[in-house]
Coordinates of C-alpha atoms in Angstrom, one line a residue:
X1 CA 19.5 -97.4 -43.4
X2 CA 20.4 -93.8 -42.6
X3 CA 19.5 -92.7 -39.1
X4 CA 16.8 -90.1 -38.6
X5 CA 16.7 -87.3 -36.1
X6 CA 13.5 -86.6 -34.3
X7 CA 14.7 -83.2 -33.2
X8 CA 16.0 -80.2 -35.2
X9 CA 19.5 -80.5 -36.6
X10 CA 20.1 -76.9 -35.7
X11 CA 20.0 -77.5 -32.0
X12 CA 23.5 -77.9 -30.8
X13 CA 22.7 -80.2 -27.9
X14 CA 20.7 -82.5 -30.1
X15 CA 23.5 -83.0 -32.6
X16 CA 26.1 -83.7 -29.9
X17 CA 23.7 -86.2 -28.2
X18 CA 23.0 -87.8 -31.6
X19 CA 26.6 -88.1 -32.6
X20 CA 28.4 -88.8 -29.3
X21 CA 25.8 -90.3 -26.9
X22 CA 23.4 -92.2 -29.2
X23 CA 26.3 -94.0 -31.0
X24 CA 25.5 -92.7 -34.5
X25 CA 28.9 -90.9 -34.8
X26 CA 29.7 -88.6 -37.6
X27 CA 28.9 -91.5 -40.0
X28 CA 25.3 -91.1 -38.9
X29 CA 25.4 -87.4 -39.8
X30 CA 27.1 -88.1 -43.1
X31 CA 24.4 -90.5 -44.1
X32 CA 21.7 -87.9 -43.4
X33 CA 23.3 -85.9 -46.3
X34 CA 23.1 -82.6 -44.5
X35 CA 23.4 -79.6 -46.9
X36 CA 26.1 -78.0 -44.7
X37 CA 28.4 -78.8 -41.8
X38 CA 26.9 -78.4 -38.3
X39 CA 28.5 -75.6 -36.4
X40 CA 29.9 -78.0 -33.7
X41 CA 32.4 -79.2 -36.3
X42 CA 33.5 -75.9 -37.8
X43 CA 37.1 -75.4 -36.8
X44 CA 38.7 -72.0 -36.3
X45 CA 40.6 -70.9 -39.5
X46 CA 44.0 -71.4 -37.8
X47 CA 43.2 -75.1 -37.3
X48 CA 42.2 -75.8 -41.0
X49 CA 44.8 -76.7 -43.5
X50 CA 46.0 -73.8 -45.6
X51 CA 46.5 -74.9 -49.2
X52 CA 49.3 -72.3 -49.6
X53 CA 51.3 -74.1 -46.8
X54 CA 51.1 -77.6 -48.6
X55 CA 54.4 -78.4 -50.2
X56 CA 53.7 -80.8 -53.1
X57 CA 57.3 -81.4 -54.3
X58 CA 58.4 -82.9 -50.9
X59 CA 57.6 -86.4 -49.6
X60 CA 58.6 -88.5 -46.6
X61 CA 61.1 -91.3 -47.3
X62 CA 59.9 -94.6 -48.6
X63 CA 62.2 -97.4 -47.4
X64 CA 62.5 -101.0 -48.8
X65 CA 62.7 -103.3 -45.8
X66 CA 63.8 -106.2 -48.0
X67 CA 67.4 -105.0 -47.7
X68 CA 67.4 -104.6 -43.9
X69 CA 70.7 -106.5 -43.6
X70 CA 72.4 -103.8 -45.6
X71 CA 73.8 -101.1 -43.1
X72 CA 72.7 -98.5 -45.6
X73 CA 69.0 -99.4 -45.0
X74 CA 69.4 -99.1 -41.3
X75 CA 71.0 -95.7 -41.8
X76 CA 68.0 -94.6 -44.0
X77 CA 65.6 -95.6 -41.2
X78 CA 67.5 -93.7 -38.5
X79 CA 68.1 -90.7 -40.7
X80 CA 64.3 -90.6 -41.5
X81 CA 63.5 -90.8 -37.8
X82 CA 65.9 -87.9 -37.0
X83 CA 64.9 -85.6 -39.9
X84 CA 61.2 -86.4 -40.6
X85 CA 59.9 -88.5 -37.7
X86 CA 57.9 -90.2 -40.5
X87 CA 58.6 -92.7 -43.2
X88 CA 56.9 -95.4 -45.2
X89 CA 58.1 -99.0 -45.4
X90 CA 57.5 -101.5 -48.2
X91 CA 58.4 -105.2 -48.4
X92 CA 58.0 -105.3 -44.6
X93 CA 56.7 -108.9 -44.4
X94 CA 53.1 -108.2 -43.5
X95 CA 51.0 -110.0 -46.3
X96 CA 48.8 -107.7 -48.4
X97 CA 45.9 -110.0 -47.7
X98 CA 46.2 -109.3 -44.0
X99 CA 46.2 -105.5 -44.7
X100 CA 43.2 -105.7 -47.0
X101 CA 41.3 -107.9 -44.5
X102 CA 41.6 -105.4 -41.6
X103 CA 40.5 -102.5 -43.8
X104 CA 37.4 -104.5 -44.8
X105 CA 36.8 -105.4 -41.2
X106 CA 36.9 -101.6 -40.3
X107 CA 34.2 -100.9 -42.9
X108 CA 32.2 -103.8 -41.5
X109 CA 32.3 -102.5 -37.9
X110 CA 31.3 -99.0 -38.9
X111 CA 28.4 -100.4 -41.0
X112 CA 26.8 -101.8 -37.8
X113 CA 23.7 -100.0 -36.5
X114 CA 24.3 -97.2 -34.0
X115 CA 22.7 -99.3 -31.2
X116 CA 25.2 -102.1 -31.8
X117 CA 28.3 -99.7 -31.9
X118 CA 27.0 -97.9 -28.8
X119 CA 27.5 -101.2 -26.8
X120 CA 31.3 -100.3 -27.0
X121 CA 31.0 -96.7 -25.9
X122 CA 32.7 -95.4 -22.8
X123 CA 29.4 -95.6 -20.9
X124 CA 28.4 -99.1 -22.0
X125 CA 31.6 -101.0 -22.8
X126 CA 32.3 -104.1 -20.7
X127 CA 35.9 -103.2 -20.7
X128 CA 38.2 -100.1 -20.7
X129 CA 40.2 -102.0 -23.4
X130 CA 37.4 -101.6 -25.9
X131 CA 36.1 -98.1 -26.8
X132 CA 33.9 -96.7 -29.6
X133 CA 33.9 -93.0 -29.9
X134 CA 33.8 -89.9 -32.0
X135 CA 36.2 -87.0 -32.4
X136 CA 39.1 -87.1 -29.9
X137 CA 38.0 -85.8 -26.4
X138 CA 34.5 -84.2 -27.1
X139 CA 34.1 -82.9 -23.5
X140 CA 37.3 -80.9 -23.9
X141 CA 37.0 -79.7 -27.5
X142 CA 35.6 -76.4 -28.6
X143 CA 35.1 -77.9 -32.1
X144 CA 34.6 -81.6 -32.9
X145 CA 36.7 -83.5 -35.3
X146 CA 35.0 -85.4 -38.2
X147 CA 36.1 -89.0 -37.3
X148 CA 34.7 -92.1 -35.6
X149 CA 36.9 -94.7 -34.1
X150 CA 37.1 -98.0 -32.3
X151 CA 40.0 -98.3 -30.0
X152 CA 41.2 -101.8 -28.9
X153 CA 43.8 -102.0 -26.1
X154 CA 45.6 -105.4 -26.3
X155 CA 45.9 -107.2 -23.0
X156 CA 45.9 -110.8 -24.1
X157 CA 44.6 -112.9 -27.0
X158 CA 42.0 -114.5 -24.6
X159 CA 40.6 -111.1 -23.6
X160 CA 40.6 -109.8 -27.2
X161 CA 38.7 -112.9 -28.3
X162 CA 36.2 -112.5 -25.6
X163 CA 35.7 -108.7 -25.7
X164 CA 36.6 -107.3 -29.1
X165 CA 33.7 -107.0 -31.6
X166 CA 33.2 -110.2 -33.5
X167 CA 33.0 -108.4 -36.9
X168 CA 36.6 -107.2 -36.7
X169 CA 38.5 -109.0 -33.9
X170 CA 40.1 -111.8 -35.9
X171 CA 41.4 -109.4 -38.6
X172 CA 42.7 -106.8 -36.0
X173 CA 44.5 -109.5 -34.1
X174 CA 46.1 -111.0 -37.2
X175 CA 47.3 -107.5 -38.3
X176 CA 48.8 -106.9 -34.9
X177 CA 50.5 -110.3 -34.8
X178 CA 51.9 -110.1 -38.3
X179 CA 53.2 -106.5 -37.6
X180 CA 55.2 -107.5 -34.5
X181 CA 58.3 -108.6 -36.5
X182 CA 58.6 -105.4 -38.4
X183 CA 58.1 -103.4 -35.2
X184 CA 60.9 -105.4 -33.5
X185 CA 63.2 -104.9 -36.5
X186 CA 62.6 -101.2 -36.6
X187 CA 63.2 -100.8 -32.8
X188 CA 66.4 -102.9 -33.1
X189 CA 67.7 -100.6 -35.8
X190 CA 66.7 -97.4 -34.0
X191 CA 68.1 -98.5 -30.7
X192 CA 71.5 -99.3 -32.1
X193 CA 72.0 -95.7 -33.1
X194 CA 71.3 -94.8 -29.4
X195 CA 74.1 -97.1 -28.2
X196 CA 71.5 -99.8 -27.0
X197 CA 73.1 -103.0 -28.1
X198 CA 70.2 -105.4 -27.2
X199 CA 66.5 -105.1 -26.5
X200 CA 66.3 -107.3 -23.4
X201 CA 63.1 -108.0 -21.4
X202 CA 63.4 -104.7 -19.4
X203 CA 63.9 -102.6 -22.6
X204 CA 61.1 -104.5 -24.3
X205 CA 58.7 -103.5 -21.6
X206 CA 59.9 -99.9 -21.9
X207 CA 59.7 -99.7 -25.7
X208 CA 56.7 -102.0 -26.5
X209 CA 55.2 -103.2 -23.2
X210 CA 51.7 -102.3 -24.4
X211 CA 49.8 -102.0 -27.7
X212 CA 46.6 -100.4 -28.9
X213 CA 45.0 -100.7 -32.3
X214 CA 42.5 -98.2 -33.6
X215 CA 40.0 -98.6 -36.5
X216 CA 39.4 -95.1 -37.8
X217 CA 36.5 -94.1 -40.0
X218 CA 36.3 -90.7 -41.8
X219 CA 33.0 -90.4 -43.6
X220 CA 32.1 -88.1 -46.4
X221 CA 31.8 -84.5 -45.1
X222 CA 29.5 -81.8 -46.5
X223 CA 32.1 -79.0 -46.0
X224 CA 35.5 -80.6 -45.6
X225 CA 37.3 -77.4 -45.9
X226 CA 35.7 -76.1 -42.7
X227 CA 36.7 -79.0 -40.4
X228 CA 39.4 -81.6 -39.8
X229 CA 39.5 -85.4 -39.7
X230 CA 42.1 -85.2 -37.0
X231 CA 43.6 -82.0 -35.6
X232 CA 47.3 -81.2 -35.3
X233 CA 49.0 -83.5 -32.8
X234 CA 51.9 -85.9 -32.2
X235 CA 51.4 -89.4 -31.0
X236 CA 52.3 -90.4 -27.4
X237 CA 53.6 -93.8 -28.5
X238 CA 57.1 -95.2 -29.0
X239 CA 56.2 -96.0 -32.6
X240 CA 53.0 -95.9 -34.6
X241 CA 52.5 -98.3 -37.5
X242 CA 49.7 -96.9 -39.7
X243 CA 47.8 -98.7 -42.5
X244 CA 45.9 -96.2 -44.7
X245 CA 43.6 -96.9 -47.6
X246 CA 43.9 -95.4 -51.1
X247 CA 42.0 -92.2 -50.4
X248 CA 44.8 -90.1 -48.8
X249 CA 44.5 -87.2 -46.4
X250 CA 47.3 -87.6 -43.9
X251 CA 49.6 -84.6 -43.7
X252 CA 52.9 -84.3 -41.8
X253 CA 54.5 -81.0 -40.7
X254 CA 57.6 -80.0 -42.6
X255 CA 59.9 -77.0 -42.2
X256 CA 58.7 -73.4 -41.9
X257 CA 55.1 -74.4 -41.0
X258 CA 54.6 -76.3 -44.2
X259 CA 52.6 -79.5 -44.6
X260 CA 53.5 -82.6 -46.6
X261 CA 51.0 -85.1 -47.9
X262 CA 51.7 -88.8 -47.2
X263 CA 50.5 -90.4 -50.4
X264 CA 49.0 -93.9 -50.1
X265 CA 51.2 -96.7 -51.5
X266 CA 49.5 -100.0 -51.9
X267 CA 51.0 -102.5 -49.4
X268 CA 53.0 -99.9 -47.5
X269 CA 52.9 -99.1 -43.8
X270 CA 53.5 -95.6 -42.5
X271 CA 55.8 -95.5 -39.5
X272 CA 56.1 -92.5 -37.2
X273 CA 58.1 -91.8 -34.1
X274 CA 56.0 -91.0 -31.0
X275 CA 56.6 -88.7 -28.1
X276 CA 57.8 -91.6 -25.9
X277 CA 60.7 -92.3 -28.3
X278 CA 61.5 -88.6 -28.7
X279 CA 61.9 -88.4 -24.9
X280 CA 63.9 -91.7 -24.7
X281 CA 66.2 -90.6 -27.5
X282 CA 66.7 -87.3 -25.7
X283 CA 65.3 -85.4 -28.7
X284 CA 67.4 -87.2 -31.4
X285 CA 64.4 -88.9 -33.0
X286 CA 61.5 -86.6 -33.8
X287 CA 57.9 -87.0 -32.9
X288 CA 56.3 -84.8 -35.5
X289 CA 53.0 -83.0 -35.7
X290 CA 50.5 -84.5 -38.2
X291 CA 46.9 -84.1 -39.1
X292 CA 44.1 -85.6 -41.3
X293 CA 41.9 -83.6 -43.6
X294 CA 38.2 -84.3 -44.1
X295 CA 37.0 -85.6 -47.5
X296 CA 34.0 -84.4 -49.5
X297 CA 33.7 -87.4 -51.9
X298 CA 34.9 -90.6 -50.2
X299 CA 34.7 -92.5 -46.9
X300 CA 38.3 -93.1 -45.7
X301 CA 39.6 -95.7 -43.2
X302 CA 42.9 -96.0 -41.5
X303 CA 44.3 -98.6 -38.9
X304 CA 47.1 -97.4 -36.7
X305 CA 48.9 -99.7 -34.2
X306 CA 50.3 -97.7 -31.3
X307 CA 53.4 -99.4 -29.8
X308 CA 53.7 -98.0 -26.3
X309 CA 55.7 -98.4 -23.1
X310 CA 53.9 -100.4 -20.4
X311 CA 51.8 -97.8 -18.5
X312 CA 53.7 -98.4 -15.3
X313 CA 57.1 -97.6 -16.9
X314 CA 59.0 -94.4 -16.2
X315 CA 60.2 -92.8 -19.4
X316 CA 63.1 -90.4 -19.8
X317 CA 66.4 -90.2 -21.8
X318 CA 68.0 -93.6 -22.0
X319 CA 71.0 -94.1 -19.7
X320 CA 73.1 -95.3 -22.6
X321 CA 72.9 -91.7 -24.0
X322 CA 73.5 -90.0 -20.7
X323 CA 76.5 -92.2 -19.9
X324 CA 78.1 -90.7 -23.0
X325 CA 77.9 -87.2 -21.5
X326 CA 74.6 -85.9 -23.0
X327 CA 72.6 -83.4 -20.9
X328 CA 69.1 -84.7 -20.4
X329 CA 66.4 -82.5 -22.1
X330 CA 63.5 -84.4 -20.5
X331 CA 62.7 -85.4 -16.9
X332 CA 61.7 -88.9 -15.8
X333 CA 57.9 -89.3 -16.2
X334 CA 55.5 -92.1 -15.4
X335 CA 54.1 -93.1 -18.8
X336 CA 50.5 -93.4 -17.6
X337 CA 50.7 -89.8 -16.3
X338 CA 51.9 -88.6 -19.7
X339 CA 49.1 -90.4 -21.5
X340 CA 46.4 -89.0 -19.1
X341 CA 47.8 -85.5 -19.8
X342 CA 47.4 -86.1 -23.5
X343 CA 43.8 -87.4 -23.4
X344 CA 42.4 -84.8 -21.0
X345 CA 42.7 -82.0 -23.5
X346 CA 41.9 -81.3 -27.2
X347 CA 44.6 -81.9 -29.8
X348 CA 47.1 -79.0 -29.6
X349 CA 50.0 -79.7 -31.8
X350 CA 53.2 -80.6 -30.0
X351 CA 52.3 -79.2 -26.6
X352 CA 52.0 -82.5 -24.8
X353 CA 55.8 -83.1 -24.9
X354 CA 56.3 -79.9 -22.9
X355 CA 54.9 -81.9 -19.9
X356 CA 58.2 -83.9 -19.9
X357 CA 60.7 -81.1 -20.6
X358 CA 63.2 -80.1 -18.0

């Protein structure tokens, strides 16, 4: 049943309270079938996607992982990471059934009543590892983003089984487990081009010492052209592995301030380089700005896995690169400090990486 508001929808505090504090999220607003977008979500024109800047004839590479033993496939992966920072993979080994199940579980979680979802909000959650929220950082944003999310930080299977919501925990865990092989394969390939011969225990902690999975929900929006699903940003991860549904709406920044749509391909996973790997590769691999548009006709879900360094790791250009005589472009930064810097402000394109530049 759609939620009702006792107070006027024109009052800015009421809407923020309803969406952020009461647990209804933007899904609750969407279900009220408001005739127009509340002013709290109206983005300044420069933050909305300009149709004239969308390049339809370009697309990010699609790479068939079935031929991973072929050096040409490894080359395609590294070239895509250098040029685009984004690519899609097919025949990656994660069963279609696992992908479909986690998408269904995402819909199930967001179908829960607001009171139930609110148990996982920042104020109420039993753990910092489980967080339900709306937008990105509402307290720091001038305009809110049209998205709800459930963020699940993986500590251990026991903790996940105990604390993650029962309607989605099994499916989210299975998706993470089944994706680990393709994550390792991609990192092996990417590291080899950086003169790293082997991912030992120390390198594993640096590259993939922690993981987080988000269940994202983008409900139908009354004026999608006036807002964003997610604003311009790059990820702070080493790698992000994204499962999207068949609705579409993800855009990647191309050359000359253009934007390229990432079309949904059934069974594919979208891979993007995060800031941590851009820094570790001394700028060779690109962590690229991307954004999500709002949709006026369909509810959209996506499920990213953020593959991150352990928070206690210090990230900087890899010694294997500097030993070859490269000048470092980035300083050594405690990863947890980098992440805190990202989350204390609104989305702002590629500005976060400036935090680590020399």
